PDB file of C-alpha atoms in Angstrom:
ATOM      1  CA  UNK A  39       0.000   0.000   0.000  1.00 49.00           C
ATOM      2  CA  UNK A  40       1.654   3.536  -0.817  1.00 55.00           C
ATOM      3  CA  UNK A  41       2.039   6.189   1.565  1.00 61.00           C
ATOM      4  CA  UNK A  42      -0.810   8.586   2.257  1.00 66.00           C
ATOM      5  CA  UNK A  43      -1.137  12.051   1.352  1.00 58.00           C
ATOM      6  CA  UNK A  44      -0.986  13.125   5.066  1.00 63.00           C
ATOM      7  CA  UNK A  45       2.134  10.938   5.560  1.00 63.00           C
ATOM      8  CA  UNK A  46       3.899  12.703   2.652  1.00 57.00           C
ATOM      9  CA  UNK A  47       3.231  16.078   3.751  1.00 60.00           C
ATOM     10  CA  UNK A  48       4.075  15.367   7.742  1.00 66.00           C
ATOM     11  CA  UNK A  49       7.338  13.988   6.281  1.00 73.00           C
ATOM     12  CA  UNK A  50       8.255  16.969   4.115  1.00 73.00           C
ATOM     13  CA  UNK A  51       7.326  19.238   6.943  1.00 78.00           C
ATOM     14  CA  UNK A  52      10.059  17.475   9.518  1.00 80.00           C
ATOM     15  CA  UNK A  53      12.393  17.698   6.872  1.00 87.00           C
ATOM     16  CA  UNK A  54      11.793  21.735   6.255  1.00 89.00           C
ATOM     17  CA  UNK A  55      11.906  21.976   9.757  1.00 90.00           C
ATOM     18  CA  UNK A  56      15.219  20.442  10.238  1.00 93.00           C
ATOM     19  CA  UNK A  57      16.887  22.084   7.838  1.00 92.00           C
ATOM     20  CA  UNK A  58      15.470  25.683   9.165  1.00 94.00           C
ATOM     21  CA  UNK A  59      16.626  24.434  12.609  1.00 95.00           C
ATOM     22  CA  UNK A  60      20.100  23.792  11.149  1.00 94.00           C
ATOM     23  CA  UNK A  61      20.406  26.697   9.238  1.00 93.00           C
ATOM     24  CA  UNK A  62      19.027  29.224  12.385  1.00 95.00           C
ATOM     25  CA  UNK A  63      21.324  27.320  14.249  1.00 93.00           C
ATOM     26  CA  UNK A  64      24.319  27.852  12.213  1.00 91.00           C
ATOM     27  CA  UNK A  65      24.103  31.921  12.497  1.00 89.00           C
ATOM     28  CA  UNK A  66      22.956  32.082  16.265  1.00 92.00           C
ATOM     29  CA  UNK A  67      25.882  29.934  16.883  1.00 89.00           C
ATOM     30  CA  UNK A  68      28.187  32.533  14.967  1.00 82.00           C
ATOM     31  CA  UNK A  69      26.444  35.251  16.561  1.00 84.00           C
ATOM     32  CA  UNK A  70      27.026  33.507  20.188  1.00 87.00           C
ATOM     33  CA  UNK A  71      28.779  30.116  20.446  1.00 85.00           C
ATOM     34  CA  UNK A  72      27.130  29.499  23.988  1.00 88.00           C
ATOM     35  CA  UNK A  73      23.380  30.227  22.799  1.00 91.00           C
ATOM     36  CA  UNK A  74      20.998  27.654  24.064  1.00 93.00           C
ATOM     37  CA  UNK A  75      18.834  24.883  22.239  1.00 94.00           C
ATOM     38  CA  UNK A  76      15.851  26.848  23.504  1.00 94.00           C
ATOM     39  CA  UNK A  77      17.209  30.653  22.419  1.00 95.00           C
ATOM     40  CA  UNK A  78      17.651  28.398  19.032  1.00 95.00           C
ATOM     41  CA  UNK A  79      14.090  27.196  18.598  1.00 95.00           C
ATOM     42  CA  UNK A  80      12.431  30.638  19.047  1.00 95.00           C
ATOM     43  CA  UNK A  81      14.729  32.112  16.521  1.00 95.00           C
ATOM     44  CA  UNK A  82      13.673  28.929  14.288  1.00 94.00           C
ATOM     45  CA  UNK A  83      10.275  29.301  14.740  1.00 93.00           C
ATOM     46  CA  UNK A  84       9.905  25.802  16.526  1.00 92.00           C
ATOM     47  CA  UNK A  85       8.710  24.876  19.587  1.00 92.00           C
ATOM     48  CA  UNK A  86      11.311  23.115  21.888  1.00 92.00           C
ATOM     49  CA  UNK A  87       9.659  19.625  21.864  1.00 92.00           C
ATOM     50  CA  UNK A  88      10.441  19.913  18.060  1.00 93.00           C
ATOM     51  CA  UNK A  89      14.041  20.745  18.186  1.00 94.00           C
ATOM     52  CA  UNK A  90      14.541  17.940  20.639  1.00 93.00           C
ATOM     53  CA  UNK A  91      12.439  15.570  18.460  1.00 93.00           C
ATOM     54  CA  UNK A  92      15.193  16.337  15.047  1.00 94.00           C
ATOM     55  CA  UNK A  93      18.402  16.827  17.981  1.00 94.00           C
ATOM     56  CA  UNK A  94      18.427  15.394  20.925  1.00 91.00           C
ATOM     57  CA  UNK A  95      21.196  17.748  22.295  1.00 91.00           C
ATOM     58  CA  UNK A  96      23.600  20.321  21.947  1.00 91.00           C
ATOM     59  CA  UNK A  97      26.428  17.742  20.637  1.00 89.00           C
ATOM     60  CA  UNK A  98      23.671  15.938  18.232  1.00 92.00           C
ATOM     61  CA  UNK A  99      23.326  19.498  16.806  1.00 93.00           C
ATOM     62  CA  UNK A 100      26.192  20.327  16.345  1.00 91.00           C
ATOM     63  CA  UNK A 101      27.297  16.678  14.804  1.00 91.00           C
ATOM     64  CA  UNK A 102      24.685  17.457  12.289  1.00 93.00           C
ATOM     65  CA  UNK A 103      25.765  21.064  11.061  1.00 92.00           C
ATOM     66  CA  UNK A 104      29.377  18.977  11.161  1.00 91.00           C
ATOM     67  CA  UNK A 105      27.744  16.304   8.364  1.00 92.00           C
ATOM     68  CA  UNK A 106      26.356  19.256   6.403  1.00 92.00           C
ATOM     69  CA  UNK A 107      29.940  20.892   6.263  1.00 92.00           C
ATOM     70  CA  UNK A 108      31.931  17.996   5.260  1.00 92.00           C
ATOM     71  CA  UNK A 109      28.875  17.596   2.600  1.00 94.00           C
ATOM     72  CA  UNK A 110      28.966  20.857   1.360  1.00 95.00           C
ATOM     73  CA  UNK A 111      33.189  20.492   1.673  1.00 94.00           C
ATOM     74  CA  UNK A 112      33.052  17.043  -0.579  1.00 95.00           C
ATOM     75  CA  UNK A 113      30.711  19.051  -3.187  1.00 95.00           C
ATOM     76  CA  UNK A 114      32.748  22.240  -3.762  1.00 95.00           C
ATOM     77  CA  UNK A 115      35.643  20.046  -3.991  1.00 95.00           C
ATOM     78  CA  UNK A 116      34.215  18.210  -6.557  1.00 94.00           C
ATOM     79  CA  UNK A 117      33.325  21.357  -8.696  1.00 92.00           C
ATOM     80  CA  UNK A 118      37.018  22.636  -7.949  1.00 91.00           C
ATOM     81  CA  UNK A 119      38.532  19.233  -9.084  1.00 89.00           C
ATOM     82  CA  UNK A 120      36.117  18.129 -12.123  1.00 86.00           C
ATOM     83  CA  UNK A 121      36.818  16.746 -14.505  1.00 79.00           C
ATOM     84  CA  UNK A 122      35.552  18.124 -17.568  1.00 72.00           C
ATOM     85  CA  UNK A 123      37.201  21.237 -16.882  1.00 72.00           C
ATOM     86  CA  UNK A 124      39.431  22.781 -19.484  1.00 76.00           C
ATOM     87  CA  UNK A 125      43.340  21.771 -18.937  1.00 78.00           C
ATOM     88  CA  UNK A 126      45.097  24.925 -16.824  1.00 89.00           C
ATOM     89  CA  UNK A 127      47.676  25.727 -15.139  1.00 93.00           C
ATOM     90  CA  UNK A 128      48.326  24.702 -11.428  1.00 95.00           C
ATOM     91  CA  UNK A 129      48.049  28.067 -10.195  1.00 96.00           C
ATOM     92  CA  UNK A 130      44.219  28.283 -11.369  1.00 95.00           C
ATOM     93  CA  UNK A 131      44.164  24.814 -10.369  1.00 95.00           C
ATOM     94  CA  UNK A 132      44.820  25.883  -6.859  1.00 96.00           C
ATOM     95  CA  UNK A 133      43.453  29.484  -6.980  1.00 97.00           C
ATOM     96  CA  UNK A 134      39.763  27.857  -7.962  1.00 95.00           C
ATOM     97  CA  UNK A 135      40.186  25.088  -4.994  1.00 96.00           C
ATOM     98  CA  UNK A 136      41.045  27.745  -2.420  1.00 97.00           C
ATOM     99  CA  UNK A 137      38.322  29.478  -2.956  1.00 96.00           C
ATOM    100  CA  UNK A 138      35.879  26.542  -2.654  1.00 95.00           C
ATOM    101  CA  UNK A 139      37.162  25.489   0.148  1.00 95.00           C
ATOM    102  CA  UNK A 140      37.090  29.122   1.907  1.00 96.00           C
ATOM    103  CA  UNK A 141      33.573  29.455   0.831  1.00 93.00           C
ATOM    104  CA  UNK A 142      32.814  26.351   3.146  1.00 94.00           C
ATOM    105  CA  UNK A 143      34.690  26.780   5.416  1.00 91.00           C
ATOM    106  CA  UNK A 144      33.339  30.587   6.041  1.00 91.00           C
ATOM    107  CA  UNK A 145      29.901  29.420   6.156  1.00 90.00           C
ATOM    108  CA  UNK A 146      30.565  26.807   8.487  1.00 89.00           C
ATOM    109  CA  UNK A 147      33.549  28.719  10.386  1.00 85.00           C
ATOM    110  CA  UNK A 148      31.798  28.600  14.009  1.00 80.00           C
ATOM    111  CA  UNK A 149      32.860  25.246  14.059  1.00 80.00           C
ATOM    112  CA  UNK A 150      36.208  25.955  14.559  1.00 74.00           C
ATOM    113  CA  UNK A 151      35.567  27.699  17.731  1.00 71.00           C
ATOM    114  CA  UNK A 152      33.305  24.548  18.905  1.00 81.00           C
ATOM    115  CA  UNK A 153      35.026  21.693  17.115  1.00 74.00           C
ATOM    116  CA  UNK A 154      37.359  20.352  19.313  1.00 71.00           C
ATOM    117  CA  UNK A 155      35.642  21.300  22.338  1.00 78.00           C
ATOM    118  CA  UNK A 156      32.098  19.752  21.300  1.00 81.00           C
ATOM    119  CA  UNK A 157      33.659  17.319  18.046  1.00 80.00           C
ATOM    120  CA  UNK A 158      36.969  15.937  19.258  1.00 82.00           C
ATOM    121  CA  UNK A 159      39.616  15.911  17.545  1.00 82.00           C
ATOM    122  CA  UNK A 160      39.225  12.893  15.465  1.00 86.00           C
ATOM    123  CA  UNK A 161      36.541  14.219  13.870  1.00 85.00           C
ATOM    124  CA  UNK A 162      37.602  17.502  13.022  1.00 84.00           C
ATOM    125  CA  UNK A 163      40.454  15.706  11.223  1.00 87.00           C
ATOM    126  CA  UNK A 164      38.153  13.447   9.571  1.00 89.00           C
ATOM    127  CA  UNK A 165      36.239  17.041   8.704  1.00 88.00           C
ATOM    128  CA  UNK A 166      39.518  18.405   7.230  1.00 90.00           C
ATOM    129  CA  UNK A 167      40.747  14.751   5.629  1.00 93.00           C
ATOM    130  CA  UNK A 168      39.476  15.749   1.317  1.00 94.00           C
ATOM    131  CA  UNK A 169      40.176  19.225   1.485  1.00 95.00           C
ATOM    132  CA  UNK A 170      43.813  18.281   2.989  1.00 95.00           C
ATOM    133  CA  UNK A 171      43.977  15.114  -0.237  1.00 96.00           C
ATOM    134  CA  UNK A 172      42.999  18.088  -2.777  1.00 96.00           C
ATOM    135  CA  UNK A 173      45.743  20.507  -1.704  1.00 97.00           C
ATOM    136  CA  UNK A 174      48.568  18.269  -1.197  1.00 97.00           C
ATOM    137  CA  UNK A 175      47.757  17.212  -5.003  1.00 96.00           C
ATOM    138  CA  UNK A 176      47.105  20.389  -6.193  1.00 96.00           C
ATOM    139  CA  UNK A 177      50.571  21.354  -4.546  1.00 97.00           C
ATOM    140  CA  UNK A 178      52.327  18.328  -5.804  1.00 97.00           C
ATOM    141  CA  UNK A 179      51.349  19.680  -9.319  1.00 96.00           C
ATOM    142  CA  UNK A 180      52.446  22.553  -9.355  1.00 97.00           C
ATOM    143  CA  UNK A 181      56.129  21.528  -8.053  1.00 97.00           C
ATOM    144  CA  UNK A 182      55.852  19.233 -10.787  1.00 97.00           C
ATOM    145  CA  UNK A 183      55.630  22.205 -13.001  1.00 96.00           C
ATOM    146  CA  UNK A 184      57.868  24.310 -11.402  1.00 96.00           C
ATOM    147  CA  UNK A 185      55.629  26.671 -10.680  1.00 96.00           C
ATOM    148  CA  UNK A 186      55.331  26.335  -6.538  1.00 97.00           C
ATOM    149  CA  UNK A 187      58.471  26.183  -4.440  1.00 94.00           C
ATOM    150  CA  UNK A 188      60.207  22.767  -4.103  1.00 94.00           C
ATOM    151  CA  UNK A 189      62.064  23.924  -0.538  1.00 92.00           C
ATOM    152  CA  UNK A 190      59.209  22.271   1.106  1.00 96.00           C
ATOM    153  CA  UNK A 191      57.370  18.566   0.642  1.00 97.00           C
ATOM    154  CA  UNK A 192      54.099  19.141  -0.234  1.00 97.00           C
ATOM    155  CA  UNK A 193      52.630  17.488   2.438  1.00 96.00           C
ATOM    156  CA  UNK A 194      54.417  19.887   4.589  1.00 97.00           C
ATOM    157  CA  UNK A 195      53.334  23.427   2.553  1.00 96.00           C
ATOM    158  CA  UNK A 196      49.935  21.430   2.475  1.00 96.00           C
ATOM    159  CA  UNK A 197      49.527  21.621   6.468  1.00 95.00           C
ATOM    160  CA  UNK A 198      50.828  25.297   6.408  1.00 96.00           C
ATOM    161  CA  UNK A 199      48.499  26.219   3.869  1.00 96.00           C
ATOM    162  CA  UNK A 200      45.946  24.691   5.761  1.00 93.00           C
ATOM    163  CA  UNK A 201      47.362  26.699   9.168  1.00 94.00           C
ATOM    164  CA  UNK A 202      47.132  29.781   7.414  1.00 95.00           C
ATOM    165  CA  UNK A 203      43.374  29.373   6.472  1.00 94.00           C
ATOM    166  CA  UNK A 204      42.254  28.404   9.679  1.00 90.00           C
ATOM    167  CA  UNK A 205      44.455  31.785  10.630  1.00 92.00           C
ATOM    168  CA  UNK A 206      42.078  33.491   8.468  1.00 94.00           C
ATOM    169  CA  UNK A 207      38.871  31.662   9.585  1.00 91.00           C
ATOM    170  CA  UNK A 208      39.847  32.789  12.816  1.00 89.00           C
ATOM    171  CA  UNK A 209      40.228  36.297  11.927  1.00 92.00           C
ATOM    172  CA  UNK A 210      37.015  36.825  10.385  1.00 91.00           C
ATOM    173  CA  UNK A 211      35.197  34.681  13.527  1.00 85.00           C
ATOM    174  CA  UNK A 212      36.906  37.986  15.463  1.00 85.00           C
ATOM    175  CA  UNK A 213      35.888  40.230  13.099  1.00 87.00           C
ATOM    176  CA  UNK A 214      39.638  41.467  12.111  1.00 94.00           C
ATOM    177  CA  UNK A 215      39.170  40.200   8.486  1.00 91.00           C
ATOM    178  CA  UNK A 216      36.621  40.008   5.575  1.00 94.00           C
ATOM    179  CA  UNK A 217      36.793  37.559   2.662  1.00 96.00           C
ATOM    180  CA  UNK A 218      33.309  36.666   1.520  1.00 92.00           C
ATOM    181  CA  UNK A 219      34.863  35.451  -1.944  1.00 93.00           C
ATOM    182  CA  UNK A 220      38.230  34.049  -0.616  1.00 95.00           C
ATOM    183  CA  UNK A 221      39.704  35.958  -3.635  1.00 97.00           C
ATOM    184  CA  UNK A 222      42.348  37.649  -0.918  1.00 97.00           C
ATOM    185  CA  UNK A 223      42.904  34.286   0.606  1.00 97.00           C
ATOM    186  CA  UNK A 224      43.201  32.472  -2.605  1.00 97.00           C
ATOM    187  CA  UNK A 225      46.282  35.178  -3.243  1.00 98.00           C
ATOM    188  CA  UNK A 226      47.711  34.426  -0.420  1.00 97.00           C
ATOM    189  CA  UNK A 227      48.597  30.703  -1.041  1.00 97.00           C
ATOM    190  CA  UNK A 228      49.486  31.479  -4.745  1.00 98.00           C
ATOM    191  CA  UNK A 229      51.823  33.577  -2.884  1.00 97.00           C
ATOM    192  CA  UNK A 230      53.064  31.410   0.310  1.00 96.00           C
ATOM    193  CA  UNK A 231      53.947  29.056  -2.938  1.00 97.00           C
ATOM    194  CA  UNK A 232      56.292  31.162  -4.917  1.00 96.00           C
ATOM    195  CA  UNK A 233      53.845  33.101  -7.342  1.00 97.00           C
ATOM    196  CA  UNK A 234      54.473  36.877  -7.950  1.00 97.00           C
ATOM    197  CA  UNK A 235      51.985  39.120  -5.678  1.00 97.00           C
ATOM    198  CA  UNK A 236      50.590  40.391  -9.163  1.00 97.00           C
ATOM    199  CA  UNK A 237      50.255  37.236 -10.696  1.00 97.00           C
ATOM    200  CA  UNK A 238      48.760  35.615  -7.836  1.00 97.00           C
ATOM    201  CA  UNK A 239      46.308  38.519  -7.249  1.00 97.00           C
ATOM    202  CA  UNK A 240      45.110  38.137 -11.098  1.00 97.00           C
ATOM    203  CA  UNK A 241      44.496  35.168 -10.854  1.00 97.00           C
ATOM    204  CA  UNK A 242      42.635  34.839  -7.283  1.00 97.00           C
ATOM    205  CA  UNK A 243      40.541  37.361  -8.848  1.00 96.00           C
ATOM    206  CA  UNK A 244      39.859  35.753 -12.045  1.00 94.00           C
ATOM    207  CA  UNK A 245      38.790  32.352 -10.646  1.00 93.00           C
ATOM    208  CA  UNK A 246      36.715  34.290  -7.944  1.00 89.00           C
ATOM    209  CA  UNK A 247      34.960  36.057 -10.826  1.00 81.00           C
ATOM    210  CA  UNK A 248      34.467  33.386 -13.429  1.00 65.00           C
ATOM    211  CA  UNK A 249      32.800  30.984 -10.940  1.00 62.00           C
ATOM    212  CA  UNK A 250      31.186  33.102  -8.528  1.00 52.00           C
ATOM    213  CA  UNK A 251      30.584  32.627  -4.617  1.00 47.00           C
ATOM    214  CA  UNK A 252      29.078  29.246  -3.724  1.00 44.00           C
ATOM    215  CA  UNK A 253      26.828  29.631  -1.755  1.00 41.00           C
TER     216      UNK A 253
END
């Protein structure tokens, strides 16, 4: 027997309701990382017993918003990385997966504030594991080329790189720093890697431009 009409539409409504609960609770988090579940259903609309029925906590909350980040982390990374993109050079290469990957991670960058305390560490290197993959290759590349600096393994300039975004994340969570695009942070690797400032800034530029913010 198929599902009822009423069935259908209580199921779409629990899922609409999750993902407004998830979303709400993604900017009141930014906004205060010690908000309550409660403070977070009012601004969602919801009533508590309905937060508690999709989350039954603050750490099943936040586990979720950490599934929709690595989600939304595998997908731009797959955009960055496709294949049927044209053939070019490593420093677009890397220039168009910087900027996916900032795009994420400045959406999602109250976890880094909460992560290890509420995630563990395990899991926030499980979080960072693709994005980590895609640079080291991306790196690798371009040594290949001899465009990026060899003075360095690129697993090494990899976890710098990776240092100096979460530097950035940082400074935006304190409100030092703006980057909505990640064009300036996309520069900034070209450059940590041995690419002229103008060169690097052209091209950070160009990527951010052709595709656009994802989000």
């Amino acid at each position: 027997m198929g599902e009822s009409a009423e069935s259908v539409v209580r199921r779409s409504h629990a899922r609409s309701n999750r993902a407004r609960i998830l979303a709400v609770a993604r900017q009141e988090f930014g906004a205060n990382p010690e908000v309550t579940l409660d403070e977070i259903a009012r601004a969602a609309g919801v009533v508590r017993r309905t937060l508690y029925g999709h989350f039954n906590g603050r750490a099943a909350l936040l586990e979720a918003l950490a599934d929709e980040a690595s989600q939304a982390l595998r997908d731009a990374l797959a955009v960055a990385t496709a294949p049927t993109r044209p053939v070019e050079g490593p420093e677009r290469s890397l220039a168009r997966l910087v900027v996916g990957i900032w795009q994420v991670g400045d959406r999602y960058r109250v976890l880094l504030s909460l992560a290890l305390q509420d995630l563990g560490v395990e899991r926030v290197e499980e979080l960072l594991r693709p994005a980590r993959h895609a640079v080291v290759a991306a790196v690798e590349r371009g040594q290949d080329a001899g465009v990026f600096h060899r003075h360095l393994p690129a697993a090494v300039l990899g976890s710098a790189l990776e240092a100096l975004t979460l530097a950035l994340l940082e400074a935006v969570n304190a409100g030092a720093w703006e980057d909505p695009a990640g064009t300036a942070t996309a520069t900034e690797t070209l450059i940590a890697l041995g690419v002229p400032t103008e060169t690097a800034a052209d091209v950070a530029r160009d990527v951010s431009t052709v595709d656009g913010p994802a989000r």
